[in-house]
mmCIF file of C-alpha atoms and ligand atoms in Angstrom:
data_model
loop_
_atom_site.group_PDB
_atom_site.id
_atom_site.type_symbol
_atom_site.label_atom_id
_atom_site.label_comp_id
_atom_site.label_asym_id
_atom_site.label_seq_id
_atom_site.Cartn_x
_atom_site.Cartn_y
_atom_site.Cartn_z
ATOM 1 C CA MET U 692 44.056 7.797 -37.491
ATOM 2 C CA ILE U 693 44.830 8.338 -33.824
ATOM 3 C CA GLU U 694 47.808 6.447 -32.497
ATOM 4 C CA MET U 695 49.102 6.392 -28.912
ATOM 5 C CA LYS U 696 52.561 5.021 -28.270
ATOM 6 C CA THR U 697 53.521 4.084 -24.696
ATOM 7 C CA VAL U 698 51.714 7.068 -23.226
ATOM 8 C CA ASN U 699 52.223 7.665 -19.517
ATOM 9 C CA LYS U 700 50.614 10.370 -17.454
ATOM 10 C CA ASN U 701 51.485 11.345 -13.916
ATOM 11 C CA PHE U 702 49.837 13.835 -11.614
ATOM 12 C CA GLY U 703 52.661 14.339 -9.162
ATOM 13 C CA LYS U 704 53.292 10.912 -7.657
ATOM 14 C CA LEU U 705 50.036 9.515 -9.022
ATOM 15 C CA HIS U 706 50.706 7.364 -12.087
ATOM 16 C CA VAL U 707 47.400 7.588 -13.931
ATOM 17 C CA LEU U 708 48.133 6.262 -17.440
ATOM 18 C CA LYS U 709 50.562 3.366 -17.723
ATOM 19 C CA ASP U 710 52.119 2.533 -21.069
ATOM 20 C CA ILE U 711 48.989 3.124 -23.118
ATOM 21 C CA SER U 712 49.426 2.061 -26.725
ATOM 22 C CA THR U 713 46.512 1.861 -29.115
ATOM 23 C CA LYS U 714 45.382 2.755 -32.595
ATOM 24 C CA ILE U 715 42.041 4.176 -33.655
ATOM 25 C CA ASN U 716 41.435 3.965 -37.378
ATOM 26 C CA ASP U 717 39.393 6.413 -39.407
ATOM 27 C CA GLY U 718 35.698 5.604 -39.330
ATOM 28 C CA GLU U 719 35.944 3.605 -36.112
ATOM 29 C CA VAL U 720 33.710 4.122 -33.100
ATOM 30 C CA VAL U 721 35.725 3.149 -30.059
ATOM 31 C CA THR U 722 34.150 2.990 -26.638
ATOM 32 C CA ILE U 723 36.266 3.178 -23.518
ATOM 33 C CA ILE U 724 34.782 1.584 -20.441
ATOM 34 C CA GLY U 725 36.122 0.830 -17.016
ATOM 35 C CA PRO U 726 35.739 1.633 -13.328
ATOM 36 C CA SER U 727 35.715 5.180 -12.032
ATOM 37 C CA GLY U 728 39.245 6.501 -11.573
ATOM 38 C CA SER U 729 40.774 4.108 -14.124
ATOM 39 C CA GLY U 730 42.069 6.962 -16.292
ATOM 40 C CA LYS U 731 39.420 7.160 -19.036
ATOM 41 C CA SER U 732 38.984 10.938 -18.925
ATOM 42 C CA THR U 733 42.716 11.466 -18.626
ATOM 43 C CA LEU U 734 43.280 9.382 -21.745
ATOM 44 C CA LEU U 735 40.614 11.273 -23.685
ATOM 45 C CA ARG U 736 42.030 14.635 -22.610
ATOM 46 C CA CYS U 737 45.484 13.605 -23.814
ATOM 47 C CA ILE U 738 44.103 13.010 -27.314
ATOM 48 C CA ASN U 739 43.267 16.682 -27.776
ATOM 49 C CA LEU U 740 45.977 17.945 -25.453
ATOM 50 C CA LEU U 741 43.676 19.277 -22.757
ATOM 51 C CA GLY U 742 46.173 17.253 -20.758
ATOM 52 C CA GLU U 743 49.697 16.518 -21.862
ATOM 53 C CA PRO U 744 51.221 13.054 -21.624
ATOM 54 C CA THR U 745 54.159 12.886 -19.216
ATOM 55 C CA THR U 746 55.962 10.528 -21.583
ATOM 56 C CA GLY U 747 55.103 8.818 -24.834
ATOM 57 C CA GLU U 748 53.742 10.054 -28.112
ATOM 58 C CA ILE U 749 50.363 10.632 -29.691
ATOM 59 C CA PHE U 750 49.960 10.839 -33.446
ATOM 60 C CA ILE U 751 46.950 12.227 -35.242
ATOM 61 C CA ASP U 752 47.073 11.505 -38.948
ATOM 62 C CA ASN U 753 50.748 10.667 -38.520
ATOM 63 C CA GLU U 754 51.546 14.019 -36.947
ATOM 64 C CA ASN U 755 53.125 13.891 -33.500
ATOM 65 C CA ILE U 756 50.841 16.175 -31.498
ATOM 66 C CA THR U 757 53.023 16.080 -28.403
ATOM 67 C CA SER U 758 55.537 18.361 -30.090
ATOM 68 C CA LEU U 759 53.302 20.995 -31.639
ATOM 69 C CA SER U 760 53.564 24.768 -31.373
ATOM 70 C CA GLU U 761 50.687 26.622 -29.713
ATOM 71 C CA LYS U 762 49.280 27.639 -33.069
ATOM 72 C CA GLN U 763 49.383 24.073 -34.344
ATOM 73 C CA VAL U 764 47.611 22.934 -31.170
ATOM 74 C CA MET U 765 44.737 25.310 -31.965
ATOM 75 C CA LYS U 766 44.456 23.871 -35.449
ATOM 76 C CA MET U 767 44.631 20.311 -34.141
ATOM 77 C CA ARG U 768 41.875 21.028 -31.588
ATOM 78 C CA SER U 769 39.585 22.188 -34.369
ATOM 79 C CA GLU U 770 39.978 18.734 -35.909
ATOM 80 C CA VAL U 771 39.350 16.896 -32.637
ATOM 81 C CA GLY U 772 36.041 17.924 -31.087
ATOM 82 C CA MET U 773 35.096 17.134 -27.518
ATOM 83 C CA VAL U 774 31.768 16.763 -25.752
ATOM 84 C CA PHE U 775 31.827 16.864 -21.961
ATOM 85 C CA GLN U 776 29.666 15.359 -19.260
ATOM 86 C CA HIS U 777 28.593 18.808 -18.056
ATOM 87 C CA PHE U 778 27.957 20.336 -21.508
ATOM 88 C CA ASN U 779 30.152 23.432 -20.859
ATOM 89 C CA LEU U 780 27.897 25.728 -22.886
ATOM 90 C CA PHE U 781 28.466 29.495 -22.653
ATOM 91 C CA PRO U 782 25.600 30.585 -20.360
ATOM 92 C CA HIS U 783 25.466 34.163 -21.667
ATOM 93 C CA LYS U 784 25.240 33.181 -25.302
ATOM 94 C CA THR U 785 22.165 31.902 -27.108
ATOM 95 C CA VAL U 786 22.125 28.422 -28.567
ATOM 96 C CA LEU U 787 22.965 29.822 -32.003
ATOM 97 C CA GLU U 788 25.801 31.953 -30.606
ATOM 98 C CA ASN U 789 27.182 28.957 -28.735
ATOM 99 C CA ILE U 790 27.355 27.021 -31.985
ATOM 100 C CA THR U 791 28.707 29.790 -34.213
ATOM 101 C CA TYR U 792 31.273 31.231 -31.794
ATOM 102 C CA ALA U 793 34.220 28.970 -32.630
ATOM 103 C CA PRO U 794 33.593 28.710 -36.379
ATOM 104 C CA ILE U 795 33.542 32.514 -36.635
ATOM 105 C CA LYS U 796 36.415 33.100 -34.212
ATOM 106 C CA VAL U 797 38.751 30.222 -35.032
ATOM 107 C CA ARG U 798 37.755 29.044 -38.493
ATOM 108 C CA LYS U 799 37.032 32.584 -39.700
ATOM 109 C CA THR U 800 33.753 31.432 -41.217
ATOM 110 C CA ALA U 801 31.592 34.339 -42.410
ATOM 111 C CA LYS U 802 28.788 35.067 -39.949
ATOM 112 C CA GLU U 803 25.993 34.377 -42.392
ATOM 113 C CA GLN U 804 27.516 31.073 -43.438
ATOM 114 C CA ALA U 805 28.123 30.086 -39.800
ATOM 115 C CA HIS U 806 24.473 30.811 -38.984
ATOM 116 C CA LYS U 807 23.296 28.755 -41.917
ATOM 117 C CA GLU U 808 25.440 25.802 -40.894
ATOM 118 C CA ALA U 809 24.399 26.127 -37.239
ATOM 119 C CA LYS U 810 20.734 25.975 -38.195
ATOM 120 C CA ALA U 811 21.328 22.837 -40.225
ATOM 121 C CA LEU U 812 23.116 21.294 -37.230
ATOM 122 C CA LEU U 813 20.270 22.255 -34.910
ATOM 123 C CA GLU U 814 17.903 20.492 -37.243
ATOM 124 C CA GLN U 815 20.188 17.455 -37.226
ATOM 125 C CA VAL U 816 20.036 17.236 -33.419
ATOM 126 C CA GLY U 817 16.296 17.961 -33.365
ATOM 127 C CA LEU U 818 16.421 21.478 -31.906
ATOM 128 C CA SER U 819 15.442 23.750 -34.799
ATOM 129 C CA ASP U 820 13.159 25.782 -32.554
ATOM 130 C CA LYS U 821 15.817 26.582 -29.922
ATOM 131 C CA ALA U 822 18.264 28.766 -31.860
ATOM 132 C CA ASP U 823 17.499 31.960 -29.948
ATOM 133 C CA VAL U 824 17.074 30.678 -26.408
ATOM 134 C CA TYR U 825 19.683 30.660 -23.652
ATOM 135 C CA PRO U 826 21.057 27.384 -22.246
ATOM 136 C CA SER U 827 19.337 27.936 -18.886
ATOM 137 C CA LYS U 828 16.003 27.415 -20.647
ATOM 138 C CA LEU U 829 16.963 23.972 -21.923
ATOM 139 C CA SER U 830 16.685 20.523 -20.392
ATOM 140 C CA GLY U 831 19.883 18.551 -19.818
ATOM 141 C CA GLY U 832 19.268 16.428 -22.882
ATOM 142 C CA GLN U 833 18.712 19.512 -25.016
ATOM 143 C CA LYS U 834 21.876 21.143 -23.639
ATOM 144 C CA GLN U 835 23.909 18.102 -24.528
ATOM 145 C CA ARG U 836 22.469 18.029 -28.040
ATOM 146 C CA VAL U 837 23.461 21.694 -28.425
ATOM 147 C CA ALA U 838 26.949 20.798 -27.185
ATOM 148 C CA ILE U 839 27.147 18.091 -29.840
ATOM 149 C CA ALA U 840 25.996 20.545 -32.533
ATOM 150 C CA ARG U 841 28.601 23.004 -31.287
ATOM 151 C CA ALA U 842 31.349 20.412 -31.578
ATOM 152 C CA LEU U 843 30.186 19.461 -35.069
ATOM 153 C CA ALA U 844 30.184 23.107 -36.170
ATOM 154 C CA MET U 845 33.975 22.998 -36.321
ATOM 155 C CA LYS U 846 33.719 20.111 -38.799
ATOM 156 C CA PRO U 847 36.002 17.901 -36.739
ATOM 157 C CA LYS U 848 37.458 14.737 -38.151
ATOM 158 C CA TYR U 849 37.392 13.167 -34.697
ATOM 159 C CA LEU U 850 34.842 13.520 -31.942
ATOM 160 C CA LEU U 851 35.543 12.619 -28.315
ATOM 161 C CA PHE U 852 32.747 12.120 -25.787
ATOM 162 C CA ASP U 853 33.425 11.990 -22.056
ATOM 163 C CA GLU U 854 30.396 10.393 -20.394
ATOM 164 C CA PRO U 855 27.941 12.445 -22.456
ATOM 165 C CA THR U 856 24.871 11.095 -20.652
ATOM 166 C CA SER U 857 26.137 10.710 -17.087
ATOM 167 C CA ALA U 858 24.751 14.057 -15.919
ATOM 168 C CA LEU U 859 21.328 13.491 -17.455
ATOM 169 C CA ASP U 860 18.056 12.402 -15.951
ATOM 170 C CA PRO U 861 17.235 8.900 -17.186
ATOM 171 C CA GLU U 862 14.452 10.014 -19.506
ATOM 172 C CA MET U 863 16.893 12.203 -21.445
ATOM 173 C CA VAL U 864 19.614 9.655 -21.989
ATOM 174 C CA LYS U 865 17.927 8.104 -25.003
ATOM 175 C CA GLU U 866 17.575 11.296 -27.054
ATOM 176 C CA VAL U 867 21.296 12.007 -26.681
ATOM 177 C CA LEU U 868 22.374 8.445 -27.444
ATOM 178 C CA GLU U 869 20.203 8.515 -30.550
ATOM 179 C CA VAL U 870 22.017 11.607 -31.803
ATOM 180 C CA ILE U 871 25.397 9.984 -31.167
ATOM 181 C CA GLN U 872 24.218 6.807 -32.883
ATOM 182 C CA SER U 873 23.140 8.835 -35.920
ATOM 183 C CA LEU U 874 26.613 10.409 -36.049
ATOM 184 C CA ALA U 875 28.215 6.982 -35.934
ATOM 185 C CA ASP U 876 26.242 6.149 -39.050
ATOM 186 C CA THR U 877 27.839 9.128 -40.895
ATOM 187 C CA GLY U 878 31.288 7.587 -40.571
ATOM 188 C CA ILE U 879 32.908 10.226 -38.338
ATOM 189 C CA THR U 880 35.591 8.731 -36.095
ATOM 190 C CA MET U 881 34.506 8.763 -32.467
ATOM 191 C CA VAL U 882 35.958 7.855 -29.101
ATOM 192 C CA ILE U 883 33.305 7.566 -26.414
ATOM 193 C CA VAL U 884 33.682 7.087 -22.675
ATOM 194 C CA THR U 885 30.386 5.784 -21.354
ATOM 195 C CA HIS U 886 28.720 3.588 -18.774
ATOM 196 C CA GLU U 887 25.836 2.815 -21.151
ATOM 197 C CA MET U 888 26.744 -0.778 -21.900
ATOM 198 C CA ALA U 889 23.901 -1.652 -24.287
ATOM 199 C CA PHE U 890 24.696 1.461 -26.292
ATOM 200 C CA ALA U 891 28.418 0.632 -26.305
ATOM 201 C CA GLU U 892 27.697 -2.836 -27.614
ATOM 202 C CA ARG U 893 25.432 -1.465 -30.335
ATOM 203 C CA VAL U 894 27.480 1.465 -31.576
ATOM 204 C CA SER U 895 31.131 0.453 -31.210
ATOM 205 C CA SER U 896 33.517 -1.133 -33.632
ATOM 206 C CA LYS U 897 35.862 -1.703 -30.709
ATOM 207 C CA ILE U 898 35.747 -1.694 -26.909
ATOM 208 C CA ILE U 899 38.690 -0.632 -24.817
ATOM 209 C CA PHE U 900 38.423 -1.794 -21.217
ATOM 210 C CA MET U 901 40.655 0.089 -18.793
ATOM 211 C CA ASP U 902 41.503 -0.514 -15.175
ATOM 212 C CA GLU U 903 44.050 1.276 -12.997
ATOM 213 C CA GLY U 904 45.559 3.196 -15.895
ATOM 214 C CA THR U 905 46.109 0.205 -18.153
ATOM 215 C CA ILE U 906 44.290 -1.118 -21.198
ATOM 216 C CA ILE U 907 43.226 -4.574 -20.051
ATOM 217 C CA GLU U 908 41.199 -5.627 -23.084
ATOM 218 C CA GLU U 909 40.727 -4.209 -26.536
ATOM 219 C CA THR U 910 38.345 -6.138 -28.705
ATOM 220 C CA GLU U 911 35.108 -6.308 -30.672
ATOM 221 C CA PRO U 912 32.030 -5.545 -28.583
ATOM 222 C CA LYS U 913 30.435 -8.944 -29.019
ATOM 223 C CA VAL U 914 33.569 -10.737 -27.890
ATOM 224 C CA PHE U 915 34.037 -8.396 -24.950
ATOM 225 C CA PHE U 916 30.490 -8.576 -23.641
ATOM 226 C CA ASP U 917 29.932 -12.280 -24.337
ATOM 227 C CA SER U 918 33.265 -13.628 -23.195
ATOM 228 C CA PRO U 919 35.575 -11.160 -21.471
ATOM 229 C CA LYS U 920 38.993 -12.682 -20.955
ATOM 230 C CA SER U 921 40.281 -10.918 -17.883
ATOM 231 C CA GLU U 922 39.055 -11.439 -14.360
ATOM 232 C CA ARG U 923 38.857 -7.659 -13.935
ATOM 233 C CA ALA U 924 36.534 -7.220 -16.913
ATOM 234 C CA LYS U 925 34.335 -10.084 -15.688
ATOM 235 C CA ILE U 926 34.004 -8.461 -12.262
ATOM 236 C CA PHE U 927 33.299 -5.056 -13.815
ATOM 237 C CA LEU U 928 30.619 -6.431 -16.137
ATOM 238 C CA GLU U 929 28.954 -8.346 -13.320
ATOM 239 C CA LYS U 930 28.562 -5.060 -11.467
ATOM 240 C CA VAL U 931 27.224 -2.985 -14.355
ATOM 241 C CA LEU U 932 25.116 -5.411 -16.414
HETATM 242 P P1 ADP I 1169 38.039 8.130 -14.960
HETATM 243 O O1 ADP I 1169 37.657 9.125 -16.018
HETATM 244 O O2 ADP I 1169 38.288 6.760 -15.484
HETATM 245 O O3 ADP I 1169 37.066 8.094 -13.826
HETATM 246 P P2 ADP I 1169 40.211 9.958 -14.464
HETATM 247 O O4 ADP I 1169 41.008 9.946 -15.709
HETATM 248 O O5 ADP I 1169 39.312 11.112 -14.267
HETATM 249 O O6 ADP I 1169 39.433 8.578 -14.335
HETATM 250 O O7 ADP I 1169 41.164 9.909 -13.221
HETATM 251 C C1 ADP I 1169 42.164 8.938 -13.048
HETATM 252 C C2 ADP I 1169 42.947 9.250 -11.772
HETATM 253 O O8 ADP I 1169 43.669 10.460 -11.965
HETATM 254 C C3 ADP I 1169 42.075 9.456 -10.549
HETATM 255 O O9 ADP I 1169 42.757 8.917 -9.451
HETATM 256 C C4 ADP I 1169 41.975 10.960 -10.444
HETATM 257 O O10 ADP I 1169 41.782 11.349 -9.115
HETATM 258 C C5 ADP I 1169 43.318 11.404 -10.962
HETATM 259 N N1 ADP I 1169 43.294 12.732 -11.603
HETATM 260 C C6 ADP I 1169 42.593 13.073 -12.706
HETATM 261 N N2 ADP I 1169 42.815 14.354 -13.040
HETATM 262 C C7 ADP I 1169 43.674 14.848 -12.122
HETATM 263 C C8 ADP I 1169 44.302 16.122 -11.909
HETATM 264 N N3 ADP I 1169 44.073 17.146 -12.747
HETATM 265 N N4 ADP I 1169 45.143 16.248 -10.860
HETATM 266 C C9 ADP I 1169 45.381 15.214 -10.028
HETATM 267 N N5 ADP I 1169 44.843 13.995 -10.161
HETATM 268 C C10 ADP I 1169 43.993 13.799 -11.189
HETATM 269 MG MG1 MG I 1170 36.016 10.338 -16.206
#
């Protein structure tokens, strides 16, 4: 379970997250939506300590991650995977090397075992034939599917996605969403920032709507999309639907 308790985040004078409190239970798929600049990425980055909250506490499985040693942070990050908008693959490593790098380096998985697991993951994301190519030879959709396989290679308990399809050409969005949907069906706990509203409605157990650093609504997808309570959510949905 991920729990945030009155989390605030400032960048200098800019108050970006304002008293964020929420709970994400194991097995949930939570989608965060909201206007650009509302603090979605900042919130996600706090969950795996790519950014540190200015005040407040974050618990992962009842452990306060805002007071961990550096070594514990490394361990925690291996349990909380992240997939970025711009893939962030290592350009000088092959697809297979991208996927096996962290398991070998951080998890100390034996090379042969890591390769075996990576190949199974490549099959899972539909890229069995790409193990030995370099990222530059892949389409955006393929790169993102490799990035997902790479995150899964660490066997995370939680997976965070920050606009995983926003950098993709429209024809590639579907193949990536399908992979994420198939992961949702495995029961892994996921937090997804996305502007794909139909997908959010389909895949989520809960929607968090943010605006100006605050959680405005937090509810089941059907309730949120059919009858948003706040004026701000209504205005947002009118623009994007
Ligand atoms: P979203 O993901 O919802 O578009 P962000 O979390 O990226 O929003 O950003 C929220 C606000 O925080 C924006 O005003 C953004 O400019 C600011 N911000 C984000 N990261 C930084 C940073 N590293 N330094 C300064 N300001 C930042
Ligand atoms: Mg963002």
